[in-house]
Structures are given as structure tokens and as C-alpha cells.
PDB file of C-alpha atoms in Angstrom:
ATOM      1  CA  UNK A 298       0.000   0.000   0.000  1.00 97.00           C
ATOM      2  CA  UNK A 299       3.053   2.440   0.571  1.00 97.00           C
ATOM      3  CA  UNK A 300       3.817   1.563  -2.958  1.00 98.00           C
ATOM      4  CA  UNK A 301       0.070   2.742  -4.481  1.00 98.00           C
ATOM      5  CA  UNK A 302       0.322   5.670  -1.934  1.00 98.00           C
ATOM      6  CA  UNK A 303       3.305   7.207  -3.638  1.00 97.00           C
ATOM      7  CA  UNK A 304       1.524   6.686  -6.791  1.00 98.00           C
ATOM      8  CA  UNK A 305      -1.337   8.731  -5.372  1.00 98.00           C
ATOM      9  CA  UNK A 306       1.034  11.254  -4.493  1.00 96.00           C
ATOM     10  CA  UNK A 307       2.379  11.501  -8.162  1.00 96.00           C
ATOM     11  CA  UNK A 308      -1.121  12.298  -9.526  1.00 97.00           C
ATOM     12  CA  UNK A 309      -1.366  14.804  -7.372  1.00 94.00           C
ATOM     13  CA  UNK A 310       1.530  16.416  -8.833  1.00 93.00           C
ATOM     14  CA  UNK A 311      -0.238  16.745 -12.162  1.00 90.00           C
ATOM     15  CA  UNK A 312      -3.526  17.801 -10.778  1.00 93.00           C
ATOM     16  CA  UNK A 313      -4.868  14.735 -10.503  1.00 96.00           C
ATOM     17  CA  UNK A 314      -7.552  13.139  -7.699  1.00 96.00           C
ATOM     18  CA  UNK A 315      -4.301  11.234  -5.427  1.00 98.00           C
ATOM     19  CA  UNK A 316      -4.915   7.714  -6.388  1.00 98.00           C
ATOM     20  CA  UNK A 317      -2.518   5.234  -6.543  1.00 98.00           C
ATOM     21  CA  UNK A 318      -2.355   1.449  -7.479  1.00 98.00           C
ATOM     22  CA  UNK A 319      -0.109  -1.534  -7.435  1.00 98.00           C
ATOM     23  CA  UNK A 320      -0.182  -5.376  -9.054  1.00 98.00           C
ATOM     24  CA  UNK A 321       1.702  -7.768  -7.283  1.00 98.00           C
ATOM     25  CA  UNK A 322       1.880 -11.182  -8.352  1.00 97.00           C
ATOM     26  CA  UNK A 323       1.599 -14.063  -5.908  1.00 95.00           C
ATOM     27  CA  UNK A 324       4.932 -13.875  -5.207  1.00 96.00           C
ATOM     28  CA  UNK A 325       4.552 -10.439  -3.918  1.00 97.00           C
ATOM     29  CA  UNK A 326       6.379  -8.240  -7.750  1.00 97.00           C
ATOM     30  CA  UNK A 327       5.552  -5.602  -8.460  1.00 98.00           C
ATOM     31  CA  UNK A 328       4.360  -6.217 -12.133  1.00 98.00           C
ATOM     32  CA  UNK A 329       2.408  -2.988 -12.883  1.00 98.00           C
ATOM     33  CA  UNK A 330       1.678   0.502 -11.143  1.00 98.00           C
ATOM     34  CA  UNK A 331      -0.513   3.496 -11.943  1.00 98.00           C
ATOM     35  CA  UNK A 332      -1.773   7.108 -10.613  1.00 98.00           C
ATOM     36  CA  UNK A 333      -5.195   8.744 -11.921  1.00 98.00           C
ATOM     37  CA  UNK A 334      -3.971  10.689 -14.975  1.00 97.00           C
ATOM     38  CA  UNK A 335      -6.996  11.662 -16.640  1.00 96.00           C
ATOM     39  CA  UNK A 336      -6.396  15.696 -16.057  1.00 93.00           C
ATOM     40  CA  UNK A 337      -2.958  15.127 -17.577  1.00 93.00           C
ATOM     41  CA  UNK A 338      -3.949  13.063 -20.585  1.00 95.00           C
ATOM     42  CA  UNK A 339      -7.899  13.745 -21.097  1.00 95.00           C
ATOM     43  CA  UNK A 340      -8.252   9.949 -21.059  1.00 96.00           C
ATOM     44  CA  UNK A 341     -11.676   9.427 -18.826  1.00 96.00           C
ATOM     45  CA  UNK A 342     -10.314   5.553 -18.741  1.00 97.00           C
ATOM     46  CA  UNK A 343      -7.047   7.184 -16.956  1.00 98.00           C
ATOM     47  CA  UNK A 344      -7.622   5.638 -13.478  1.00 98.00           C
ATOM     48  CA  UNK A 345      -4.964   4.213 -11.395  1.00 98.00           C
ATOM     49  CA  UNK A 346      -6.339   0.685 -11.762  1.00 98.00           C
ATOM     50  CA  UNK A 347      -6.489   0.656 -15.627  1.00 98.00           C
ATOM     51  CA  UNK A 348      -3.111   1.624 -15.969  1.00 98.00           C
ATOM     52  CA  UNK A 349      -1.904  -0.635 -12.782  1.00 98.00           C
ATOM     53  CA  UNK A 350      -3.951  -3.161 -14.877  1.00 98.00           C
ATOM     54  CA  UNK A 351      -2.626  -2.482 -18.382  1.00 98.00           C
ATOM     55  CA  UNK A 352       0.961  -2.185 -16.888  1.00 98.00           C
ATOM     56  CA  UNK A 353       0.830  -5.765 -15.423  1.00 98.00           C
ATOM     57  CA  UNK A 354      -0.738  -7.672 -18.276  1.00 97.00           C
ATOM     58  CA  UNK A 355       2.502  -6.717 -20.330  1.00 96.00           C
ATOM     59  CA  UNK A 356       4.925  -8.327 -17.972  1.00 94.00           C
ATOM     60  CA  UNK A 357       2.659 -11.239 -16.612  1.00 91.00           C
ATOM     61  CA  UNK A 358       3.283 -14.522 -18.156  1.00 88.00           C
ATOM     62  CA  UNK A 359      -0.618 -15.190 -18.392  1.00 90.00           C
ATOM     63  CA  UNK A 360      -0.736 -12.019 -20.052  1.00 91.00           C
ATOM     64  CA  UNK A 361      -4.356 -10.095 -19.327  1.00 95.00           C
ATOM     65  CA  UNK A 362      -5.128 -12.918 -16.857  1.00 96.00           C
ATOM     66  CA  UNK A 363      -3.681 -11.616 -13.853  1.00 97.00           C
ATOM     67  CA  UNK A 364      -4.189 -14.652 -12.257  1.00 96.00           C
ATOM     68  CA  UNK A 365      -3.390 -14.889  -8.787  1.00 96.00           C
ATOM     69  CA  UNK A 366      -2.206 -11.679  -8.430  1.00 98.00           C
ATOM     70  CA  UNK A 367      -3.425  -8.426  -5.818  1.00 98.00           C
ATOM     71  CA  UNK A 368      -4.624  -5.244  -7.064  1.00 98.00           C
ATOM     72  CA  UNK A 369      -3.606  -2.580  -4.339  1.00 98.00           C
ATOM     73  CA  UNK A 370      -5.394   0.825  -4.525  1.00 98.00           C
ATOM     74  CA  UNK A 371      -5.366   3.472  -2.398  1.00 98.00           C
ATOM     75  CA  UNK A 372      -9.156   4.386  -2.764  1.00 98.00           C
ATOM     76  CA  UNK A 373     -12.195   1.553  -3.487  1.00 98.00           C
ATOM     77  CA  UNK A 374     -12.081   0.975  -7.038  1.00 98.00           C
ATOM     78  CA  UNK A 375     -15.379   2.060  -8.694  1.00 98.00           C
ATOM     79  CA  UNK A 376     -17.807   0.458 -11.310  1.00 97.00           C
ATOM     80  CA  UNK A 377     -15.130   0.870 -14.875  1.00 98.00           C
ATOM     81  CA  UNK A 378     -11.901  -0.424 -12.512  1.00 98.00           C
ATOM     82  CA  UNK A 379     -14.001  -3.049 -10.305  1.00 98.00           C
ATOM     83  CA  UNK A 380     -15.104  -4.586 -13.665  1.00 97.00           C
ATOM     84  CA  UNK A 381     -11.626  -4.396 -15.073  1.00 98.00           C
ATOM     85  CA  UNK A 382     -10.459  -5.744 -11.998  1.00 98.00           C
ATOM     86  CA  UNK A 383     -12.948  -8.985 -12.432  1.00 97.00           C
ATOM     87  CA  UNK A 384     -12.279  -8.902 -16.546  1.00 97.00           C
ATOM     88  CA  UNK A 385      -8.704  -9.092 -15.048  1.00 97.00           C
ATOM     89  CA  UNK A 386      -8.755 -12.455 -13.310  1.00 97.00           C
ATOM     90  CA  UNK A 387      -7.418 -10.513 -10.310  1.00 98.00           C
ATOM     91  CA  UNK A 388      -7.118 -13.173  -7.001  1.00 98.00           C
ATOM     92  CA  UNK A 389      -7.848 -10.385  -4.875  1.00 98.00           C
ATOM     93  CA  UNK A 390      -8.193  -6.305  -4.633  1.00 98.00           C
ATOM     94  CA  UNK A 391      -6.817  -4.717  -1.246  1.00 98.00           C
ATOM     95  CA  UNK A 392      -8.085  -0.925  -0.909  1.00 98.00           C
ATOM     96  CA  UNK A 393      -7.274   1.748   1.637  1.00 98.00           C
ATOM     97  CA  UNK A 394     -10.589   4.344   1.948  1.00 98.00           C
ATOM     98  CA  UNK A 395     -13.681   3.271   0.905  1.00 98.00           C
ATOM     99  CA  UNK A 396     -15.703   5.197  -1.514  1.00 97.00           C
ATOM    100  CA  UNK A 397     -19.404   5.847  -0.428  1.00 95.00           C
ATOM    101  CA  UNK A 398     -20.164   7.578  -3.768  1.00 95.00           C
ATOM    102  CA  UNK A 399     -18.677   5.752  -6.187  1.00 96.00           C
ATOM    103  CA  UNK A 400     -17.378   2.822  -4.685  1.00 97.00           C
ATOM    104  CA  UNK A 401     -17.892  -0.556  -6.102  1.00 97.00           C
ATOM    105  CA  UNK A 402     -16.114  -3.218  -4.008  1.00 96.00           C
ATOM    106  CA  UNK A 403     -18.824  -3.183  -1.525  1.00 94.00           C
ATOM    107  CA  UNK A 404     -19.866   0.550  -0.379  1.00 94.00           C
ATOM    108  CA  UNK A 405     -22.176   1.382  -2.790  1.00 94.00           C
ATOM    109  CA  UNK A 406     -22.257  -1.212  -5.233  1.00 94.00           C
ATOM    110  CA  UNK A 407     -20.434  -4.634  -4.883  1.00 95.00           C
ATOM    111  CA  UNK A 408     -19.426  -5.407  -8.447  1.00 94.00           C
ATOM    112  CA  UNK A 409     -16.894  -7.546  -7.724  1.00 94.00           C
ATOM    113  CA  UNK A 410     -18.672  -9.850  -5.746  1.00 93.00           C
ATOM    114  CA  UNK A 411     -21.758 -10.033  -7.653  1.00 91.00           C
ATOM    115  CA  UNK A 412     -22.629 -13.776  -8.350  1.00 91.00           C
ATOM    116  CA  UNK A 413     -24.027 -13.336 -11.553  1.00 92.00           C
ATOM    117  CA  UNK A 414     -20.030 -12.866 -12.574  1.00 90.00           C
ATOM    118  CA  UNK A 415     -17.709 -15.844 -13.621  1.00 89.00           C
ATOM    119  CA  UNK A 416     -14.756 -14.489 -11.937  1.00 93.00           C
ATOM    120  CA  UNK A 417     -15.274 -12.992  -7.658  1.00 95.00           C
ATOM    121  CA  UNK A 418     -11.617 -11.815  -6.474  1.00 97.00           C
ATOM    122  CA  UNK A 419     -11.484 -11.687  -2.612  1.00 97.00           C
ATOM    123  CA  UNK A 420     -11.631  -8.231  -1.391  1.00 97.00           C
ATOM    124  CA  UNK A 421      -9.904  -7.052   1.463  1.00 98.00           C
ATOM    125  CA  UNK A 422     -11.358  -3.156   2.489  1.00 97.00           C
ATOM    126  CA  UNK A 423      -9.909  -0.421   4.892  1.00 97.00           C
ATOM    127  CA  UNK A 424      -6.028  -0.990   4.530  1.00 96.00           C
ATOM    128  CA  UNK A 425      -4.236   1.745   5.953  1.00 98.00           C
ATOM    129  CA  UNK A 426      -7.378   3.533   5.029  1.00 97.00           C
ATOM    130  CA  UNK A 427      -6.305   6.965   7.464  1.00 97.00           C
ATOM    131  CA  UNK A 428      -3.108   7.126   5.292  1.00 98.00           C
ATOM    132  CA  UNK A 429      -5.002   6.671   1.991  1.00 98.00           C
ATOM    133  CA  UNK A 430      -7.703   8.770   2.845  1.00 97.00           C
ATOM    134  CA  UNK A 431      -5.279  11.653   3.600  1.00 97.00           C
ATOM    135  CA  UNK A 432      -4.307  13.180   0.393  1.00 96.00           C
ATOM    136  CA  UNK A 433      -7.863  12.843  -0.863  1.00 96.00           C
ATOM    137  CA  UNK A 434      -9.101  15.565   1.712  1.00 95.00           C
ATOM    138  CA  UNK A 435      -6.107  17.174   1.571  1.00 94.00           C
ATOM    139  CA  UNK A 436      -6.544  17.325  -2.116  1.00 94.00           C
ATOM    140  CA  UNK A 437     -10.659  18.027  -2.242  1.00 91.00           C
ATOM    141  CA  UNK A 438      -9.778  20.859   0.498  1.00 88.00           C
ATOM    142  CA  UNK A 439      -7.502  22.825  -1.415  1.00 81.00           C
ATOM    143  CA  UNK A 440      -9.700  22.380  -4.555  1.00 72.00           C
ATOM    144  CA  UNK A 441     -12.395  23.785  -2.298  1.00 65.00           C
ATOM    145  CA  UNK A 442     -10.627  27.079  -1.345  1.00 59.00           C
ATOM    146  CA  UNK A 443      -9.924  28.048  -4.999  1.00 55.00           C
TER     147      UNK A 443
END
């Protein structure tokens, strides 16, 4: 999660909402990491996730199925990177702060759990969620005063 936090603190360098993410395989590499980067590129797909995602699935040996493997994220993934996450193959998805408006890993929608799906990572919630949570006030705050 220190990893993905640092990554959140990159995207805020660019203007970005601070979120960071990390794929680890099951051996605990790092295979892929990513920060929000949508203000920077004008990509709406530029999420932390996706390009934590896309990162991985060139250097796993599966490929796109990122079997076995953890998706770390700094803030609960919502509906486009929960989805990815399950399109993914992903064992499990460890997040710091939960996301009561948009969140989709159990707060207000629980995509990746849904049974009607052929693929249900585990999900572990609240990691370090203080820490994670941090920049994202920090960052909403300042937004705020402009």
C-alpha cells in the first residue's frame, strides 16, 4: 500500500484526484503501477487501476489474466476499474478508503462480488485507510478554497 500511496502522491503532482495502485503477483512483484492521470492526458479511462492493470498484463506470463495476483489501490475501485479488476482475473483487490459515492467493491455497489459474474476476487477493504484517505481531503480541500 506504501507503494500505491506514492503513486497517489504523483497524480497529485499533475492535478490529478491522489490515487494510486499496485499489481503484485503471488509472489509479492511488483508487475504494474498506476496514478489517476486523466487531467494530464484527457483519457476518462485514466484511473490508477487501468493503468496498474494495463501495466501488469505486459509483464505477466498469463498475459491479461492476472491470475493470482493483488490489485492494491489506495481508494475503493469504482464500477469501470471493479469490472476491469474482475475482466482481469485478479485473485484479490486490497483498498485503503472506501468510496461511499462511487465505490464498487462493496460501499455502494459490490461489483466484484456479484454472483451473476464468472470471476469474484477476494476483497480485502480499509487498509491503511487513514493514510489513503489523507491526500484525498487534503486534495478536495484545497480544490475547495480556490
Amino acid at each position: 500500500m506504501r507503494r500505491a500511496l506514492a503513486e497517489a502522491r504523483a497524480a497529485a503532482e499533475h492535478g490529478d484526484i491522489p490515487v494510486g495502485a499496485v499489481v503484485l503477483d503471488a509472489a509479492g512483484t511488483v508487475l504494474g503501477t498506476g496514478h489517476n492521470d486523466r487531467e494530464r492526458t484527457g483519457d476518462p479511462t485514466g484511473h490508477a487501476e487501468i493503468i496498474a492493470l494495463r501495466a501488469a498484463a505486459t509483464t505477466h506470463a498469463d498475459g491479461w489474466r492476472l491470475t493470482g495476483c493483488t490489485l492494491v489501490v489506495t481508494l475503493e475501485p469504482c464500477t469501470m476499474c471493479a469490472g476491469a479488476a474482475v475482466a482481469a482475473r485478479v485473485a484479490r483487490i486490497v483498498y485503503g478508503a472506501p468510496d461511499p459515492k462511487a465505490g464498487a467493491a462493496g460501499s455502494l455497489w459490490d461489483v466484484v462480488r456479484d454472483r451473476r459474474l464468472n470471476h469474484r476476487p477476494e476483497v480485502l477493504a480499509d487498509y491503511l485507510a487513514a493514510d489513503c484517505a489523507e491526500p484525498l481531503i487534503e486534495f478536495f480541500a484545497h480544490r475547495r478554497v480556490r
